Short mmCIF file of C-alpha atoms and ligand atoms in Angstrom, two decimals:
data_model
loop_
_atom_site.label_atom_id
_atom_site.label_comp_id
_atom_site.label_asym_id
_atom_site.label_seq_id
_atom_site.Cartn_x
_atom_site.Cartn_y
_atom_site.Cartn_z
CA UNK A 1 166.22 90.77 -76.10
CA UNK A 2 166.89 93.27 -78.64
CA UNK A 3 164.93 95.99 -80.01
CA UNK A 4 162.26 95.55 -77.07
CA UNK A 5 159.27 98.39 -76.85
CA UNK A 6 159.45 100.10 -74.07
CA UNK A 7 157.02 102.05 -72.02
CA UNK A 8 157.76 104.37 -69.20
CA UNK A 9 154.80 105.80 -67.47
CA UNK A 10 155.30 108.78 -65.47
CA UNK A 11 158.39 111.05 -66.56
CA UNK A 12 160.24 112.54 -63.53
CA UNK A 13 163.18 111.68 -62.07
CA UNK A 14 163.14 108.16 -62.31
CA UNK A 15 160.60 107.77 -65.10
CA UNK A 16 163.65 109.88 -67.94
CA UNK A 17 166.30 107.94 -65.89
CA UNK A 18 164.88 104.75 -66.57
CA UNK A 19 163.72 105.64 -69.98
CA UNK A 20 167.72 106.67 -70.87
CA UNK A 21 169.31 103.72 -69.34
CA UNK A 22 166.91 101.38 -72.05
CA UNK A 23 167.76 104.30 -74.88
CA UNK A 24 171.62 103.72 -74.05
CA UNK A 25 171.68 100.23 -74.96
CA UNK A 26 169.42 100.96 -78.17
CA UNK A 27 165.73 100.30 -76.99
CA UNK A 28 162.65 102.58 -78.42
CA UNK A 29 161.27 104.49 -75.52
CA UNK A 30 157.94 105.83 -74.84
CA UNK A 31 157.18 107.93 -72.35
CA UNK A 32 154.29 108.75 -70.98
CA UNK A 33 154.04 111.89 -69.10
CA UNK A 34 150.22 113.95 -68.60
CA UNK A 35 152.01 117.53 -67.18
CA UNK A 36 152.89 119.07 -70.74
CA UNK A 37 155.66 121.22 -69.49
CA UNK A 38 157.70 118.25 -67.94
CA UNK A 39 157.06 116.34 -71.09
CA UNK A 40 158.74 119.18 -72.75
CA UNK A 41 161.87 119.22 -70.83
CA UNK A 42 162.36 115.29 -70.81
CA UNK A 43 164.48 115.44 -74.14
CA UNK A 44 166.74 118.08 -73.03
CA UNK A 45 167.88 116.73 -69.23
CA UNK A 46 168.27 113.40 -71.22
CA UNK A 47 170.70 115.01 -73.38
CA UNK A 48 172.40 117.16 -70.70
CA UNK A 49 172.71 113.10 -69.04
CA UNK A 50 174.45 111.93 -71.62
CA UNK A 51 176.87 114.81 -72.34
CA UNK A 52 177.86 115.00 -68.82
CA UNK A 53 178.18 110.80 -68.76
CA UNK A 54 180.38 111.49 -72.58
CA UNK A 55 177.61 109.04 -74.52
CA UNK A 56 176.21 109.19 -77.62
CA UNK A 57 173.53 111.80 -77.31
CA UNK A 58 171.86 109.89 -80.40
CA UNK A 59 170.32 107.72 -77.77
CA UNK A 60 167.86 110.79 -76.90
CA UNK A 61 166.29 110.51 -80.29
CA UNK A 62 165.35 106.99 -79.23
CA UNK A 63 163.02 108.19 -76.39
CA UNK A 64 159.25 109.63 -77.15
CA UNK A 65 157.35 111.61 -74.76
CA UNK A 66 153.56 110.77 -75.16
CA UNK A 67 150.38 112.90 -73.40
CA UNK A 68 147.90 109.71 -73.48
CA UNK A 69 149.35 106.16 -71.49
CA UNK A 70 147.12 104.38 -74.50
CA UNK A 71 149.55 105.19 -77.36
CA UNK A 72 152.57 104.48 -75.23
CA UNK A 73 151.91 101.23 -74.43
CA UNK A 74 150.31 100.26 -77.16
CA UNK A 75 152.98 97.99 -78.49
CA UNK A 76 154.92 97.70 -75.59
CA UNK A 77 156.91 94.61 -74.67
CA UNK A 78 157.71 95.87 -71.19
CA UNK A 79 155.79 98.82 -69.50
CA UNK A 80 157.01 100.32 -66.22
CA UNK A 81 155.17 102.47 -64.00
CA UNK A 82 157.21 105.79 -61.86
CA UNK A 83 154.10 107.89 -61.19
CA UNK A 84 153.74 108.98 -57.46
CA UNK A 85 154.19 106.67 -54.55
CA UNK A 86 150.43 106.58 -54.31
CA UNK A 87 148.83 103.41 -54.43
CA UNK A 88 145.25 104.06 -55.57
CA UNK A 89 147.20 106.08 -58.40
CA UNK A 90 149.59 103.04 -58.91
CA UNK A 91 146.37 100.15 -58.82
CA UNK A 92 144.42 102.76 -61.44
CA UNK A 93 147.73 103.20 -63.85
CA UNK A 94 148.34 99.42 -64.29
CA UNK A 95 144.36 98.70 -64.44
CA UNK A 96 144.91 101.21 -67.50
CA UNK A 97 147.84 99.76 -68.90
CA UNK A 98 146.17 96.13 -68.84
CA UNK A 99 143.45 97.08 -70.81
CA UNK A 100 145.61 98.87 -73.39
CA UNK A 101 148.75 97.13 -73.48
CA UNK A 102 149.71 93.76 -75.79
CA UNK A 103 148.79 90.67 -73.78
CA UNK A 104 152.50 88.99 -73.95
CA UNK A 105 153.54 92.66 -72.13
CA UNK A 106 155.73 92.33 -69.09
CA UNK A 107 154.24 94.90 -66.42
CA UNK A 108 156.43 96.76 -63.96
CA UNK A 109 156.28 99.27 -60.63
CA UNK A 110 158.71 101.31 -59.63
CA UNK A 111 157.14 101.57 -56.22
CA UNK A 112 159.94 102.20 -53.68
CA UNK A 113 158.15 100.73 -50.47
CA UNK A 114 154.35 99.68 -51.37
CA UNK A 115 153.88 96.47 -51.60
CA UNK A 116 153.81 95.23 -55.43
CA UNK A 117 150.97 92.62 -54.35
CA UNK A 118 148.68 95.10 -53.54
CA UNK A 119 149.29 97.63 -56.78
CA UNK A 120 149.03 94.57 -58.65
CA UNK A 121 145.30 93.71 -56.84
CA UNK A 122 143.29 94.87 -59.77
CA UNK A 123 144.82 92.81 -62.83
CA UNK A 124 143.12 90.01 -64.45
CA UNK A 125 146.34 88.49 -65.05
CA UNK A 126 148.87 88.96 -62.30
CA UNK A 127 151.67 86.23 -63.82
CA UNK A 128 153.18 88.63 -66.13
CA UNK A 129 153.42 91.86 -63.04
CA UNK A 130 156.18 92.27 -60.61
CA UNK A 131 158.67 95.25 -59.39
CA UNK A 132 161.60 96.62 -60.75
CA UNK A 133 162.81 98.71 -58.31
CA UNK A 134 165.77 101.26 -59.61
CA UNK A 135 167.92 103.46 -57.21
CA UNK A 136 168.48 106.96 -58.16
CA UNK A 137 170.09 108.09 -60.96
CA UNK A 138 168.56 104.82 -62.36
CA UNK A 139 171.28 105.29 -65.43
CA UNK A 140 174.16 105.39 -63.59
CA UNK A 141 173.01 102.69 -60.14
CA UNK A 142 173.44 99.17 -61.68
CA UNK A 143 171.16 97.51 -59.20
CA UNK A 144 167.35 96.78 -60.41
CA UNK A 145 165.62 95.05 -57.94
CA UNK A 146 162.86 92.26 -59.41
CA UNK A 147 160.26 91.81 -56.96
CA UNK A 148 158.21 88.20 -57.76
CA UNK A 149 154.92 88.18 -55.58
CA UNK A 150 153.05 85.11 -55.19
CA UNK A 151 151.39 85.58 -58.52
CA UNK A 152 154.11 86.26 -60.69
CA UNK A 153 155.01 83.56 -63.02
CA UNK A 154 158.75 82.36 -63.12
CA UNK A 155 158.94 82.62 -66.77
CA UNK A 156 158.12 86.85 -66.48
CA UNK A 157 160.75 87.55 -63.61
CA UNK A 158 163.49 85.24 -65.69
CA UNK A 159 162.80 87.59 -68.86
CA UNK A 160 162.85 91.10 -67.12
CA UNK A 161 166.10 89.16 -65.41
CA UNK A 162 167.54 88.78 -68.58
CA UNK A 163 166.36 92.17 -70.27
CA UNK A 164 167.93 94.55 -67.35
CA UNK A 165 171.58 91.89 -67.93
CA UNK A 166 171.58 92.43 -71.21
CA UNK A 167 170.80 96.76 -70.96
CA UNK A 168 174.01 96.60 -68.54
CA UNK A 169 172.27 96.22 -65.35
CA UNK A 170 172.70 94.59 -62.40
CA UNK A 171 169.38 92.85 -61.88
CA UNK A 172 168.84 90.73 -58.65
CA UNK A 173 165.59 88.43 -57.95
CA UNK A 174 163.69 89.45 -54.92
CA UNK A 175 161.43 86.05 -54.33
CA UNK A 176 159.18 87.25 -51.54
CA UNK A 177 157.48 90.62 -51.67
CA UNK A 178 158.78 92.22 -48.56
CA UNK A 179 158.58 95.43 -47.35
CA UNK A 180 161.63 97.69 -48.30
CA UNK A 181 162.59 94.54 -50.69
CA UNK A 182 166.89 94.11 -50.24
CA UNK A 183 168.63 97.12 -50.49
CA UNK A 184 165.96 99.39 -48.31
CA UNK A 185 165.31 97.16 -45.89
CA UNK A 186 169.22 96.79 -45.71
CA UNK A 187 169.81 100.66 -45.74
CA UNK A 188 167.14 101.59 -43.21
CA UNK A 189 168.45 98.50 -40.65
CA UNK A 190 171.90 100.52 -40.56
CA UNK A 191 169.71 104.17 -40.25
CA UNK A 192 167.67 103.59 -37.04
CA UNK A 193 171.09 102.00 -35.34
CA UNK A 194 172.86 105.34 -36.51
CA UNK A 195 169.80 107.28 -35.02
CA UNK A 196 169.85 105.36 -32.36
CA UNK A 197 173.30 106.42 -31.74
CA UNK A 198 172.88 110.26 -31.04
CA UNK A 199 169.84 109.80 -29.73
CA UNK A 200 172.01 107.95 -26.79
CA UNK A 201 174.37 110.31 -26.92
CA UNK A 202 177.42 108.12 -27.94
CA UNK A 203 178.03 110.55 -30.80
CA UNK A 204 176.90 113.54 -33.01
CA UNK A 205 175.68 113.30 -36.07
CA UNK A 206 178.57 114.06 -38.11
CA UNK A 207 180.67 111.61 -36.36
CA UNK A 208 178.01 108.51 -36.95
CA UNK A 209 179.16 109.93 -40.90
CA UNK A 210 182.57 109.98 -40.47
CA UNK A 211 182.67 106.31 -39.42
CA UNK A 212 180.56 104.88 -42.00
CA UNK A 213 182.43 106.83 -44.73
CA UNK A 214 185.68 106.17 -43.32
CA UNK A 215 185.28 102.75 -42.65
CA UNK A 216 182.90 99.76 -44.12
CA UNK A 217 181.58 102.10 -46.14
CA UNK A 218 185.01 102.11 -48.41
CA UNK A 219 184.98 98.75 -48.81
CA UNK A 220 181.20 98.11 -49.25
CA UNK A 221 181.45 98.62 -52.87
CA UNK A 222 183.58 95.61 -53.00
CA UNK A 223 182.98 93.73 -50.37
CA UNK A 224 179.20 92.79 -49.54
CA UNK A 225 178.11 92.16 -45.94
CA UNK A 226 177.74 88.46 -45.77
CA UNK A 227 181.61 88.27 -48.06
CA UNK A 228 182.95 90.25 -45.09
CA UNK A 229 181.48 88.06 -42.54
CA UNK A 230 182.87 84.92 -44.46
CA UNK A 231 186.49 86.55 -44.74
CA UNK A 232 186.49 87.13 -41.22
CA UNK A 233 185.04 83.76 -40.71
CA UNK A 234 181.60 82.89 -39.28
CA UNK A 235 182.86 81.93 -35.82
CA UNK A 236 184.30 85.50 -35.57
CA UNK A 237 180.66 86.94 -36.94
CA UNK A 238 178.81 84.96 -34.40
CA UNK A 239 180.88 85.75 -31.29
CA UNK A 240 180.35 89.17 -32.18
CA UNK A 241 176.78 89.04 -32.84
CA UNK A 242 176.79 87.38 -29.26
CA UNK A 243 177.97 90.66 -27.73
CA UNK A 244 176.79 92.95 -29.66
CA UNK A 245 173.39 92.09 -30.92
CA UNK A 246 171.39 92.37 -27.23
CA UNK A 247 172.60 95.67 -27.29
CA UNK A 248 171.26 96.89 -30.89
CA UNK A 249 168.18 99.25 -30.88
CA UNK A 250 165.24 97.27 -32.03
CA UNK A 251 162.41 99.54 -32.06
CA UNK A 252 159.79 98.31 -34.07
CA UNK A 253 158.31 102.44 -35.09
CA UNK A 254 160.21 105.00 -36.24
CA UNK A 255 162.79 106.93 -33.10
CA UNK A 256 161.81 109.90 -31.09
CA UNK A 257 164.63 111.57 -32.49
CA UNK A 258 163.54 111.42 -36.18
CA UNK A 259 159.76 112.21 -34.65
CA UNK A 260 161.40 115.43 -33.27
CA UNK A 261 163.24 116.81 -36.31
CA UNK A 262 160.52 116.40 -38.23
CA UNK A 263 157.59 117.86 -35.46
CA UNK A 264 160.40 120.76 -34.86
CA UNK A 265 160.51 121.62 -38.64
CA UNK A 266 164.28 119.95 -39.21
CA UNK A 267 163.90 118.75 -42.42
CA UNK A 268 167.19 118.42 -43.62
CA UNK A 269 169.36 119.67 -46.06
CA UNK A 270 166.16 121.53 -47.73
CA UNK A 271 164.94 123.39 -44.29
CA UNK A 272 168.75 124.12 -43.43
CA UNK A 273 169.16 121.96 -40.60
CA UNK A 274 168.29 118.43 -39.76
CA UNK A 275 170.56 116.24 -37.95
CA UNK A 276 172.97 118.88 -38.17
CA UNK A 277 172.66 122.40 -39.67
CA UNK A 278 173.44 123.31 -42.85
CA UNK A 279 175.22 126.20 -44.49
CA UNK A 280 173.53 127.67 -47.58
CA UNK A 281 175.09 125.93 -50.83
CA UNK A 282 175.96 122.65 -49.18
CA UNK A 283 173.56 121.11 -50.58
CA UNK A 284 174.37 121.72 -54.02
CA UNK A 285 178.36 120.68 -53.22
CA UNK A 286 177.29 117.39 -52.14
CA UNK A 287 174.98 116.67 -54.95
CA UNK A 288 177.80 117.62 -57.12
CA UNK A 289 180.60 115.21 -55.50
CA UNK A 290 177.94 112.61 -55.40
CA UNK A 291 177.06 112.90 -59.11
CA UNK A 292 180.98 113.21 -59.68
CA UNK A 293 181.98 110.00 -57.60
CA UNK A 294 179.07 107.96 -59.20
CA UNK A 295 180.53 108.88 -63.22
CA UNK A 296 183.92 108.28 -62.04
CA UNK A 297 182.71 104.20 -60.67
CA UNK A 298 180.90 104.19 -64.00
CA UNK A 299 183.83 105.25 -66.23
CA UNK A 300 186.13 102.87 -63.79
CA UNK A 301 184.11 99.65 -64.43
CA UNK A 302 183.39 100.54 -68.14
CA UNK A 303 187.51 100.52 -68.63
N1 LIG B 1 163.29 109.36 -56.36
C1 LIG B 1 163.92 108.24 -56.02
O1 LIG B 1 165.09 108.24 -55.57
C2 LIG B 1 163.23 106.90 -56.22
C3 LIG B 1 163.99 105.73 -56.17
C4 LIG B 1 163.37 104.49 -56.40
C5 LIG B 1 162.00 104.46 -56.64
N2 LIG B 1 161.27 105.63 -56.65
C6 LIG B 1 159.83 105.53 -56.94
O2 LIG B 1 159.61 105.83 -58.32
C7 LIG B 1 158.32 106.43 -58.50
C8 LIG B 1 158.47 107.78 -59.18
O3 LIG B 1 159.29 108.61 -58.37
P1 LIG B 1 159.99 109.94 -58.93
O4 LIG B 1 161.01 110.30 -57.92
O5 LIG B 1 160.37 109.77 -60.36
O6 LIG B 1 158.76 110.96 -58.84
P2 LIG B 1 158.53 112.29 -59.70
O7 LIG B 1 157.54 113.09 -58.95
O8 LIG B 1 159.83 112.92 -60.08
O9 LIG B 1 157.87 111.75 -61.06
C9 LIG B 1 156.57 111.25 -61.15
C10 LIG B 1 156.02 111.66 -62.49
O10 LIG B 1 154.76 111.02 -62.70
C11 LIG B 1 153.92 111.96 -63.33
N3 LIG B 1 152.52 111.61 -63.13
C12 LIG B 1 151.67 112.03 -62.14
N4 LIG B 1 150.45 111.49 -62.34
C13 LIG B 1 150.55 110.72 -63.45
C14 LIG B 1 149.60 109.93 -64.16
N5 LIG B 1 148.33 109.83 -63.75
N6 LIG B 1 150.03 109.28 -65.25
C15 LIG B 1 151.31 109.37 -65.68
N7 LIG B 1 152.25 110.12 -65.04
C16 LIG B 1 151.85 110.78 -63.94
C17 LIG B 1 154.27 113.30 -62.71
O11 LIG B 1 153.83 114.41 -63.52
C18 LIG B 1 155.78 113.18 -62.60
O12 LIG B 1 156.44 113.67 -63.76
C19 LIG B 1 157.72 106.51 -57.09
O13 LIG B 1 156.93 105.38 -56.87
C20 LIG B 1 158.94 106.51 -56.20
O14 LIG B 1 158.64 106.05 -54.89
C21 LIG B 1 161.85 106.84 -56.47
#
């Protein structure tokens, strides 16, 4: 698993995340990237990444931004795709790539939600193609989800298993190609009961935050969901599922609430008010203790 070829196509956020992350741990990069002044810049934030993360900025030199998807794949041993979360895009991208690509190639999306089975619809060979789906900033999130469809062959998913362990990653093996996959599906459970919540009026926004952060949410990092429910014990879990469940919003669309924000022109942090309002700036202090909180888990589990 050393010295793999890798080929990124699309070079954005994820795309020169995902491209550093293999660089770290000493893989050759391409990167394939049509606007030419974002392929210009992709050295530099990588470098700014690693100074700020106190790594080797040698790994930059390790990454190479192409114009034409041909050349980077060309002897690639795993190509992943972050263009747009646009599936027509997606389905012509890894058309492309099959034709140019080495046939032994492992072949990746980066889709967050689409459903890998139907980017994958026009390959001839759909045993070596699944999703690898990295969180945001994909160098410093361990988790890499690896989405098998029905096509997939056991062999491929194993490898790109074994790959992401070995870069430092913390891959996990999605075996059913689900909407939303784990952690989304997970994440988005716990956001329409928190919507659900102020849209009752049991609470405000900020106070649906203040529990999460100052609650489960300090111990989630160490202790998962279904570890919590066994520490409690599963008798406990179940009699409170009894109670509790029936009373859980289980809409199957997306809330009025959310449907108003939006409609209304409460976007969020970027509009100035969403949930809540926003003051100018805030947005750029929480990015900042986010970023800051993230390096110091990193530096904490790297000793
Ligand atoms: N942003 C996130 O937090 C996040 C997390 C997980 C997964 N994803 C998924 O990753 C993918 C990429 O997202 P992103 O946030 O990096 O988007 P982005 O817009 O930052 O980057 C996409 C890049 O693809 C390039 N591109 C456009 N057309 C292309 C083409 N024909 N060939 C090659 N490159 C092309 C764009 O110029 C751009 O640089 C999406 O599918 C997204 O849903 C995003």
């Amino acid at each position: 698993m050393t010295n793999q070829r890798i080929a990124i196509i699309g070079g954005g956020l994820m795309g020169h995340g995902i491209a550093q992350a293999f660089a770290v741990a000493g893989h050759r990069v391409a990167i394939q990237e049509p606007d030419a002044g974002r392929r210009a810049t992709i050295p530099g934030h990588v470098r700014r990444n690693l100074q700020a993360l106190g790594e080797d900025l040698a790994a930059a030199d390790l990454i190479h931004p192409q114009e034409s998807l041909a050349d980077a794949v060309a002897d690639a041993d795993i190509v992943i795709e972050a263009v747009p979360e646009d599936l027509a895009l997606k389905q012509r991208i890894l058309a492309a790539v099959e034709a140019a690509a080495p046939p032994h190639a492992l072949l990746a999306s980066n889709t967050s939600v689409i459903p890998i089975t139907r980017i994958m619809e026009p390959l001839a060979d759909k045993t070596r193609a699944m999703g690898t789906h990295w969180w945001n900033p994909p160098y410093l999130i361990p988790l890499v989800e690896v989405v098998q469809t029905a096509d997939t062959a056991d062999a491929a998913v194993a490898a790109m298993i074994g790959l992401l362990t070995a870069i430092g990653k913390t891959p996990v093996h999605v075996r059913k190609d689900v909407p939303g996959f784990i952690g989304n599906r997970l994440q988005h459970a716990m956001w329409r009961e928190a919507i659900a919540l102020v849209q009752n009026g049991v609470c405000d926004a900020e106070t649906v935050d203040a529990v999460v952060k100052a609650s489960f949410g300090r111990r989630l990092a160490v202790l998962g969901p279904l570890e919590n429910a066994d520490l409690v014990g599963t008798d406990l879990t179940l009699a409170v599922h009894e109670h509790v469940l029936p009373d859980l919003d289980r809409s199957p669309a997306p809330l009025p609430l959310l449907r108003d924000l939006v409609a209304s022109g409460r976007l969020g942090m970027k509009a100035g008010a969403g949930f809540r309002n926003w003051a100018e700036g805030e947005r750029e202090e929480i990015s900042a203790a986010l970023a800051a909180h993230l390096r110091r888990l990193d530096d904490l589990e790297r000793g």
